[in-house]
Tab-separated table of C-alpha atoms and ligand atoms in Angstrom:
chain	number	residue	atom	x	y	z
A	20	MET	CA	135.195	91.892	119.169
A	21	THR	CA	131.770	91.138	121.930
A	22	MET	CA	128.926	92.542	121.643
A	23	ASN	CA	128.222	95.035	124.843
A	24	GLN	CA	125.423	93.564	127.360
A	25	ARG	CA	122.462	94.982	126.970
A	26	ASN	CA	118.184	94.159	128.386
A	27	ILE	CA	115.853	92.815	125.259
A	28	VAL	CA	112.705	91.965	126.836
A	29	VAL	CA	111.576	88.564	125.538
A	30	ILE	CA	107.818	88.040	125.131
A	31	PRO	CA	107.754	83.484	125.189
A	32	GLY	CA	104.138	84.446	123.579
A	33	ASP	CA	101.163	82.001	123.113
A	34	GLY	CA	101.435	77.772	121.214
A	35	ILE	CA	103.812	77.537	118.947
A	36	GLY	CA	105.259	80.444	121.181
A	37	PRO	CA	106.966	79.562	124.340
A	38	GLU	CA	108.560	76.248	122.075
A	39	VAL	CA	110.092	78.816	119.727
A	40	THR	CA	111.052	81.278	121.151
A	41	SER	CA	113.091	79.468	124.126
A	42	ALA	CA	115.206	77.326	120.793
A	43	VAL	CA	116.385	81.320	119.393
A	44	GLN	CA	117.356	82.185	123.028
A	45	ARG	CA	119.966	78.807	123.079
A	46	VAL	CA	121.086	79.690	120.267
A	47	LEU	CA	121.805	83.363	120.954
A	48	GLU	CA	123.276	82.276	123.673
A	49	SER	CA	125.417	79.573	122.433
A	50	ALA	CA	126.970	82.251	119.654
A	51	GLY	CA	127.631	85.039	122.595
A	52	ALA	CA	124.902	87.407	122.443
A	53	ALA	CA	124.958	89.297	125.548
A	54	ILE	CA	121.473	89.525	126.684
A	55	ASP	CA	119.739	89.622	129.360
A	56	TRP	CA	116.402	88.701	128.912
A	57	ILE	CA	113.256	90.545	130.632
A	58	PRO	CA	110.226	88.198	130.635
A	59	HIS	CA	107.246	89.798	130.192
A	60	HIS	CA	103.616	88.361	129.267
A	61	ALA	CA	101.219	89.104	126.188
A	62	GLY	CA	98.291	87.225	125.113
A	63	LEU	CA	96.395	84.185	126.872
A	64	ALA	CA	99.940	83.601	128.581
A	65	ALA	CA	98.476	87.201	130.280
A	66	LEU	CA	95.852	86.608	130.373
A	67	ALA	CA	96.428	83.567	132.938
A	68	GLU	CA	97.972	85.728	134.653
A	69	GLY	CA	94.937	87.491	135.799
A	70	SER	CA	95.919	90.934	133.131
A	71	ASP	CA	95.042	92.305	130.509
A	72	VAL	CA	95.823	90.547	127.618
A	73	MET	CA	98.458	93.595	126.278
A	74	PRO	CA	99.450	94.659	130.397
A	75	PRO	CA	100.994	98.558	130.371
A	76	GLU	CA	103.685	96.553	132.131
A	77	THR	CA	104.899	94.808	128.807
A	78	ILE	CA	104.707	98.032	127.094
A	79	GLU	CA	106.527	99.966	129.609
A	80	ALA	CA	109.207	97.027	129.439
A	81	ILE	CA	109.651	97.681	125.803
A	82	LYS	CA	110.292	101.184	126.354
A	83	GLU	CA	112.220	101.353	128.716
A	84	HIS	CA	114.164	98.963	126.914
A	85	GLY	CA	114.074	99.947	123.367
A	86	MET	CA	112.822	96.323	122.093
A	87	ALA	CA	111.177	93.147	122.162
A	88	LEU	CA	111.727	89.923	120.949
A	89	LYS	CA	108.446	88.069	120.098
A	90	GLY	CA	106.570	85.269	120.019
A	91	PRO	CA	103.204	84.648	118.393
A	92	CYS	CA	100.026	86.465	120.459
A	93	THR	CA	96.814	84.549	120.845
A	94	THR	CA	93.628	86.696	121.598
A	95	PRO	CA	90.322	85.117	122.531
A	96	VAL	CA	87.728	85.433	119.993
A	97	GLY	CA	84.337	86.910	120.470
A	98	LYS	CA	84.635	87.978	123.686
A	99	GLY	CA	85.752	91.315	123.909
A	100	PHE	CA	89.445	91.849	123.642
A	101	SER	CA	90.852	93.945	121.226
A	102	SER	CA	94.254	92.237	119.429
A	103	VAL	CA	96.948	91.659	120.436
A	104	ASN	CA	99.210	92.646	118.028
A	105	VAL	CA	97.052	94.792	116.927
A	106	GLN	CA	96.859	97.446	120.652
A	107	LEU	CA	101.326	96.298	120.542
A	108	ARG	CA	101.315	98.544	117.377
A	109	LYS	CA	99.058	101.197	118.003
A	110	LYS	CA	100.160	102.134	121.427
A	111	MET	CA	103.553	102.723	120.926
A	112	ASN	CA	103.902	103.269	116.866
A	113	LEU	CA	105.396	100.969	115.679
A	114	TYR	CA	104.440	101.633	111.960
A	115	ALA	CA	106.291	100.093	109.905
A	116	ALA	CA	106.255	95.933	109.470
A	117	VAL	CA	109.183	94.662	108.017
A	118	ARG	CA	109.122	90.947	106.050
A	119	PRO	CA	112.324	89.898	104.135
A	120	VAL	CA	111.030	87.025	102.400
A	121	ARG	CA	114.738	84.791	100.822
A	122	SER	CA	115.416	82.076	99.128
A	123	LEU	CA	116.666	79.667	101.448
A	124	PRO	CA	119.702	77.306	100.996
A	125	GLY	CA	118.614	73.647	100.395
A	126	ILE	CA	114.937	74.760	100.506
A	127	LYS	CA	113.724	73.468	97.074
A	128	THR	CA	110.768	75.909	96.021
A	129	ARG	CA	108.980	77.187	92.710
A	130	PHE	CA	110.905	79.657	92.732
A	131	GLU	CA	114.978	80.891	93.317
A	132	ASN	CA	116.540	83.934	94.048
A	133	VAL	CA	113.502	85.290	95.617
A	134	ASP	CA	114.310	88.504	97.763
A	135	LEU	CA	111.433	90.641	97.803
A	136	ILE	CA	111.108	93.785	101.351
A	137	ILE	CA	107.856	93.768	102.192
A	138	ILE	CA	106.869	96.992	103.738
A	139	ARG	CA	103.466	96.891	106.408
A	140	GLU	CA	101.997	99.877	107.449
A	141	ASN	CA	100.569	98.808	110.521
A	142	THR	CA	98.917	101.469	112.771
A	143	GLU	CA	95.765	102.256	110.823
A	144	GLY	CA	93.292	100.832	107.442
A	145	LEU	CA	90.577	97.898	108.607
A	146	TYR	CA	93.172	97.692	111.507
A	147	SER	CA	91.148	100.598	113.765
A	148	GLY	CA	88.646	98.323	114.712
A	149	ILE	CA	85.979	100.438	113.768
A	150	GLU	CA	82.910	98.310	113.893
A	151	ASN	CA	79.440	98.510	114.294
A	152	GLU	CA	76.099	97.273	113.895
A	153	VAL	CA	73.812	100.115	111.878
A	154	THR	CA	70.210	97.332	112.526
A	155	PRO	CA	70.788	94.175	112.890
A	156	GLY	CA	72.320	92.262	109.833
A	157	VAL	CA	74.243	95.148	108.550
A	158	VAL	CA	77.395	95.132	110.165
A	159	MET	CA	80.312	98.079	108.196
A	160	SER	CA	83.713	98.803	109.381
A	161	MET	CA	86.143	101.207	109.618
A	162	LYS	CA	89.090	101.273	106.816
A	163	VAL	CA	91.161	104.642	107.598
A	164	ALA	CA	93.929	106.920	105.907
A	165	THR	CA	95.280	109.073	107.244
A	166	GLU	CA	97.717	111.799	104.859
A	167	VAL	CA	100.117	111.532	108.270
A	168	ALA	CA	100.319	108.144	108.564
A	169	CYS	CA	100.515	107.384	104.595
A	170	THR	CA	103.654	110.365	103.916
A	171	ARG	CA	105.230	108.455	106.843
A	172	ILE	CA	105.459	104.997	106.355
A	173	ALA	CA	106.090	106.208	102.410
A	174	ARG	CA	108.251	107.983	103.280
A	175	TRP	CA	109.575	105.128	106.093
A	176	ALA	CA	110.184	102.763	103.075
A	177	PHE	CA	111.874	104.751	100.819
A	178	ARG	CA	114.728	105.522	102.962
A	179	TYR	CA	114.947	102.062	103.831
A	180	ALA	CA	114.900	101.306	100.137
A	181	THR	CA	118.173	104.093	99.842
A	182	HIS	CA	120.297	102.552	103.041
A	183	ARG	CA	119.615	98.672	101.435
A	184	GLN	CA	120.248	100.115	98.506
A	185	ARG	CA	117.051	98.621	96.756
A	186	LYS	CA	116.243	98.435	93.188
A	187	GLY	CA	113.080	99.886	93.593
A	188	ILE	CA	108.998	99.921	95.493
A	189	SER	CA	105.988	98.663	94.304
A	190	VAL	CA	102.814	99.843	96.043
A	191	LEU	CA	100.633	97.211	95.881
A	192	HIS	CA	96.707	99.375	95.905
A	193	LYS	CA	93.024	98.855	95.237
A	194	ALA	CA	92.430	102.673	94.926
A	195	ASN	CA	90.281	102.392	91.596
A	196	ILE	CA	87.530	101.249	93.873
A	197	MET	CA	88.888	102.765	97.458
A	198	LYS	CA	89.236	106.121	95.887
A	199	LEU	CA	90.039	107.603	99.305
A	200	THR	CA	91.854	105.688	101.235
A	201	ASP	CA	94.253	103.905	98.887
A	202	GLY	CA	93.898	106.868	96.884
A	203	LEU	CA	95.338	108.373	99.996
A	204	PHE	CA	97.837	105.819	99.803
A	205	ILE	CA	99.701	105.965	96.617
A	206	ARG	CA	99.073	109.827	96.310
A	207	CYS	CA	101.067	110.119	99.325
A	208	ALA	CA	103.673	107.327	97.895
A	209	GLN	CA	104.069	109.271	94.895
A	210	GLN	CA	104.850	112.362	96.332
A	211	ILE	CA	107.101	110.900	98.567
A	212	HIS	CA	108.884	109.384	95.543
A	213	LYS	CA	108.818	112.818	93.327
A	214	GLN	CA	109.785	115.193	96.053
A	215	GLU	CA	112.683	113.618	98.167
A	216	TYR	CA	113.655	110.078	95.936
A	217	PRO	CA	113.086	110.739	92.908
A	218	ASN	CA	116.219	107.839	92.087
A	219	ILE	CA	114.378	104.885	93.376
A	220	GLY	CA	112.079	103.046	91.260
A	221	TYR	CA	108.633	103.108	91.855
A	222	GLN	CA	105.560	100.785	90.419
A	223	GLU	CA	102.041	100.761	91.188
A	224	HIS	CA	100.084	97.549	90.971
A	225	ILE	CA	95.975	97.225	91.494
A	226	ILE	CA	96.462	94.433	94.054
A	227	ASP	CA	94.559	90.850	92.370
A	228	ALA	CA	97.166	91.995	88.746
A	229	GLY	CA	100.042	92.714	91.922
A	230	CYS	CA	99.280	88.752	93.486
A	231	MET	CA	98.701	87.094	89.761
A	232	ARG	CA	102.369	88.628	88.981
A	233	LEU	CA	103.911	87.248	92.582
A	234	VAL	CA	103.565	83.986	91.739
A	235	GLN	CA	103.791	84.032	88.510
A	236	ASP	CA	107.411	85.226	88.663
A	237	PRO	CA	107.690	87.648	92.044
A	238	SER	CA	111.585	88.809	89.869
A	239	GLN	CA	109.663	91.513	88.958
A	240	PHE	CA	109.539	92.583	92.340
A	241	ASP	CA	111.909	94.253	94.940
A	242	MET	CA	109.864	96.103	97.506
A	243	LEU	CA	106.902	95.786	98.168
A	244	LEU	CA	105.191	98.566	100.381
A	245	LEU	CA	101.355	97.808	101.425
A	246	GLU	CA	98.418	99.179	103.423
A	247	ASN	CA	97.495	96.996	106.677
A	248	LEU	CA	95.478	94.158	105.059
A	249	TYR	CA	96.662	94.248	101.728
A	250	GLY	CA	100.370	93.970	104.334
A	251	ASP	CA	98.728	90.716	106.561
A	252	VAL	CA	97.745	89.066	103.747
A	253	VAL	CA	100.538	89.162	100.859
A	254	SER	CA	103.151	88.733	102.827
A	255	ASP	CA	101.913	85.057	104.132
A	256	LEU	CA	101.566	84.146	100.169
A	257	CYS	CA	104.962	86.050	99.324
A	258	ALA	CA	106.309	83.156	102.625
A	259	GLY	CA	104.500	80.390	99.678
A	260	LEU	CA	107.056	81.367	97.438
A	261	VAL	CA	109.952	80.815	99.850
A	262	GLY	CA	109.235	77.313	102.125
A	263	GLY	CA	105.752	78.524	104.034
A	264	LEU	CA	105.647	80.654	107.505
A	265	GLY	CA	109.194	78.414	109.700
A	266	VAL	CA	110.550	81.157	107.239
A	267	VAL	CA	109.983	84.492	107.287
A	268	PRO	CA	111.003	86.872	109.684
A	269	GLY	CA	109.711	90.411	110.053
A	270	ALA	CA	110.043	93.490	112.395
A	271	ASN	CA	108.319	96.488	113.512
A	272	PHE	CA	109.442	99.935	114.435
A	273	GLY	CA	109.193	102.768	115.379
A	274	ASP	CA	110.798	106.046	115.396
A	275	GLU	CA	112.056	104.852	119.089
A	276	HIS	CA	111.258	101.088	119.547
A	277	ALA	CA	111.502	98.020	118.164
A	278	VAL	CA	109.780	94.290	118.410
A	279	PHE	CA	110.811	91.788	116.384
A	280	GLU	CA	108.036	88.223	115.606
A	281	ALA	CA	107.912	86.292	113.044
A	282	VAL	CA	105.546	86.628	110.082
A	283	HIS	CA	103.181	83.285	111.081
A	284	GLY	CA	100.631	83.353	114.418
A	285	SER	CA	100.719	80.951	117.418
A	286	ALA	CA	99.913	77.547	114.815
A	287	PRO	CA	97.571	76.065	118.250
A	288	ASP	CA	97.265	72.759	115.537
A	289	ILE	CA	101.552	71.732	116.490
A	290	ALA	CA	101.874	73.573	119.804
A	291	GLY	CA	103.559	71.716	122.392
A	292	LYS	CA	104.367	68.852	120.326
A	293	ASN	CA	107.997	70.362	119.333
A	294	ILE	CA	107.629	70.700	116.230
A	295	ALA	CA	107.324	74.139	115.511
A	296	ASN	CA	110.439	75.651	113.182
A	297	PRO	CA	111.927	78.089	114.930
A	298	LEU	CA	113.374	79.115	112.533
A	299	ALA	CA	111.190	82.332	111.379
A	300	LEU	CA	111.810	83.686	114.797
A	301	LEU	CA	115.592	83.435	115.274
A	302	MET	CA	115.415	85.465	112.149
A	303	SER	CA	113.590	88.030	113.130
A	304	ALA	CA	117.075	87.520	116.366
A	305	VAL	CA	119.394	87.875	113.386
A	306	MET	CA	117.586	91.129	112.221
A	307	MET	CA	117.498	92.548	115.963
A	308	LEU	CA	121.284	92.730	116.232
A	309	ASN	CA	121.084	93.796	113.038
A	310	TYR	CA	119.326	96.445	114.117
A	311	ILE	CA	121.775	96.578	117.857
A	312	ALA	CA	124.757	96.876	115.463
A	313	ASP	CA	123.110	100.156	113.133
A	314	ARG	CA	121.457	101.523	115.855
A	315	GLN	CA	124.038	101.130	118.793
A	316	GLY	CA	127.785	100.849	116.772
A	317	ASP	CA	127.405	98.164	118.670
A	318	ALA	CA	129.697	95.603	115.774
A	319	GLY	CA	130.641	92.233	118.495
A	320	ALA	CA	126.180	92.422	117.651
A	321	GLY	CA	126.666	92.192	113.655
A	322	LYS	CA	128.783	89.467	114.276
A	323	ILE	CA	126.897	87.509	116.098
A	324	ALA	CA	124.032	88.077	113.660
A	325	THR	CA	126.495	86.776	110.289
A	326	THR	CA	127.470	84.270	112.844
A	327	VAL	CA	124.301	83.006	113.567
A	328	ARG	CA	122.851	83.532	109.785
A	329	ASP	CA	126.126	81.721	108.846
A	330	ALA	CA	124.888	78.531	111.074
A	331	TYR	CA	121.659	77.825	109.975
A	332	ASP	CA	122.002	78.680	106.782
A	333	ARG	CA	124.791	75.461	106.818
A	334	ALA	CA	122.084	73.120	108.862
A	335	LEU	CA	119.987	73.788	105.969
A	336	GLU	CA	122.610	72.965	102.401
A	337	ASP	CA	122.959	69.702	105.177
A	338	GLY	CA	119.196	68.616	104.864
A	339	CYS	CA	118.339	70.089	108.912
A	340	LYS	CA	115.280	70.833	108.610
A	341	THR	CA	111.620	70.917	110.040
A	342	ARG	CA	108.665	69.232	109.520
A	343	ASP	CA	107.629	71.742	107.223
A	344	LEU	CA	110.419	72.335	104.964
A	345	GLY	CA	109.991	68.236	104.811
A	346	GLY	CA	112.107	66.596	107.256
A	347	ASP	CA	112.414	65.095	110.953
A	348	LEU	CA	113.516	66.908	113.413
A	349	GLY	CA	112.031	68.446	115.703
A	350	THR	CA	112.214	72.466	116.401
A	351	ASP	CA	114.986	70.969	119.809
A	352	ALA	CA	116.399	69.369	117.300
A	353	PHE	CA	116.776	71.795	114.214
A	354	ALA	CA	117.876	74.363	116.848
A	355	ASP	CA	120.666	72.055	118.474
A	356	ALA	CA	122.243	71.793	114.887
A	357	ILE	CA	122.279	75.040	114.296
A	358	ILE	CA	124.202	75.225	117.411
A	359	GLU	CA	126.581	72.837	116.646
A	360	ARG	CA	127.698	74.627	113.139
A	361	LEU	CA	127.664	77.680	114.822
B	401	ATP	P1	97.577	84.652	112.975
B	401	ATP	O1	96.230	85.036	111.841
B	401	ATP	O2	97.256	84.945	114.325
B	401	ATP	O3	98.542	85.559	112.304
B	401	ATP	P2	97.770	82.473	111.149
B	401	ATP	O4	96.151	82.899	110.518
B	401	ATP	O5	98.894	83.049	110.229
B	401	ATP	O6	97.886	83.191	111.705
B	401	ATP	P3	99.558	80.929	111.610
B	401	ATP	O7	99.187	80.640	113.707
B	401	ATP	O8	100.254	81.946	111.381
B	401	ATP	O9	98.051	81.285	111.301
B	401	ATP	O10	99.968	79.397	111.235
B	401	ATP	C1	98.984	79.089	110.072
B	401	ATP	C2	99.419	77.322	109.817
B	401	ATP	O11	100.537	77.329	109.515
B	401	ATP	C3	99.408	76.479	111.281
B	401	ATP	O12	98.380	75.742	111.706
B	401	ATP	C4	101.090	75.736	110.841
B	401	ATP	O13	100.308	74.322	110.701
B	401	ATP	C5	101.538	76.410	110.317
B	401	ATP	N1	101.932	76.816	111.074
B	401	ATP	C6	102.221	78.488	111.250
B	401	ATP	N2	104.114	78.770	111.549
B	401	ATP	C7	104.802	78.129	111.762
B	401	ATP	C8	106.042	77.466	112.317
B	401	ATP	N3	106.208	78.403	112.936
B	401	ATP	N4	106.808	75.977	112.053
B	401	ATP	C9	106.021	75.532	111.178
B	401	ATP	N5	104.269	75.153	111.241
B	401	ATP	C10	103.972	76.792	111.148
């Protein structure tokens, strides 16, 4: 059973992006993934070529080929550029971010058997980018919530929970303070639960207390549904439960397109040193192969996903780790260790 040959856009990104992306491409190629990569730039790499931080050609290429594997991109701060990630998610309407947070073999952390799925609304909230200076010394940032987007993400989360046979969804919110915006978010979730998915468990937690409970005992939660900013913060918090940012993958889904990327950023402090952990992006690539298998009925892609996952599990069990996980392997050596176990 082989995978059908297909084009996938690859955006290496900035900082550690190119290193982890090429490591992941090597692993996928060795595993027999039939992918023709269509390289495109975004972030600083695009600026260096004289384009905008989010070039229209990159967006068009993802639309044409349906999906992308993306490294982290940097948006220059304070120079009038709007965030690469925010632009990409909004322009392509990639409204649902999915971040599975799971314990991995051979990585010892405070908790065993962590198995959480974070669903983050990707298009609005405080990421609307509507900020203004009311008067010198007084600035405002507007948090936007629409019934359409809140309902859409709630329905997406419940549908995902049903397909994946998950136990339940917990919404983390601050509706006691943000009565209108977070109030709308939870009302839409309540409605979808009640009217369309009454058999999936449903809970609500005020986010501060919810975070405390998460770090005390993550097994109290199954899937987390959050608006944009809370989703960003809680993703990193949950990464800390399973070994850090080097081991948490992600995917951004719209109704027609998908972009797969790690939760971590471009980590400039360790860029160019061949020490970054490529696992989070590799795990994102495994999500991508499973998406191809589900969406296009390509069983070969699903088989490669399983082969890659088994290989990195075995590598970790055998003690092959990058520095962030307490090991001493570099990016390339860790990728080689996975390739040896394919
Ligand atoms: P952003 O704001 O772009 O999301 P961030 O503030 O979340 O970025 P990151 O760039 O994700 O910050 O990284 C935070 C720190 O975590 C880095 O400085 C780095 O030390 C560590 N880190 C992140 N990703 C990795 C990785 N893949 N391998 C090893 N360490 C990593």
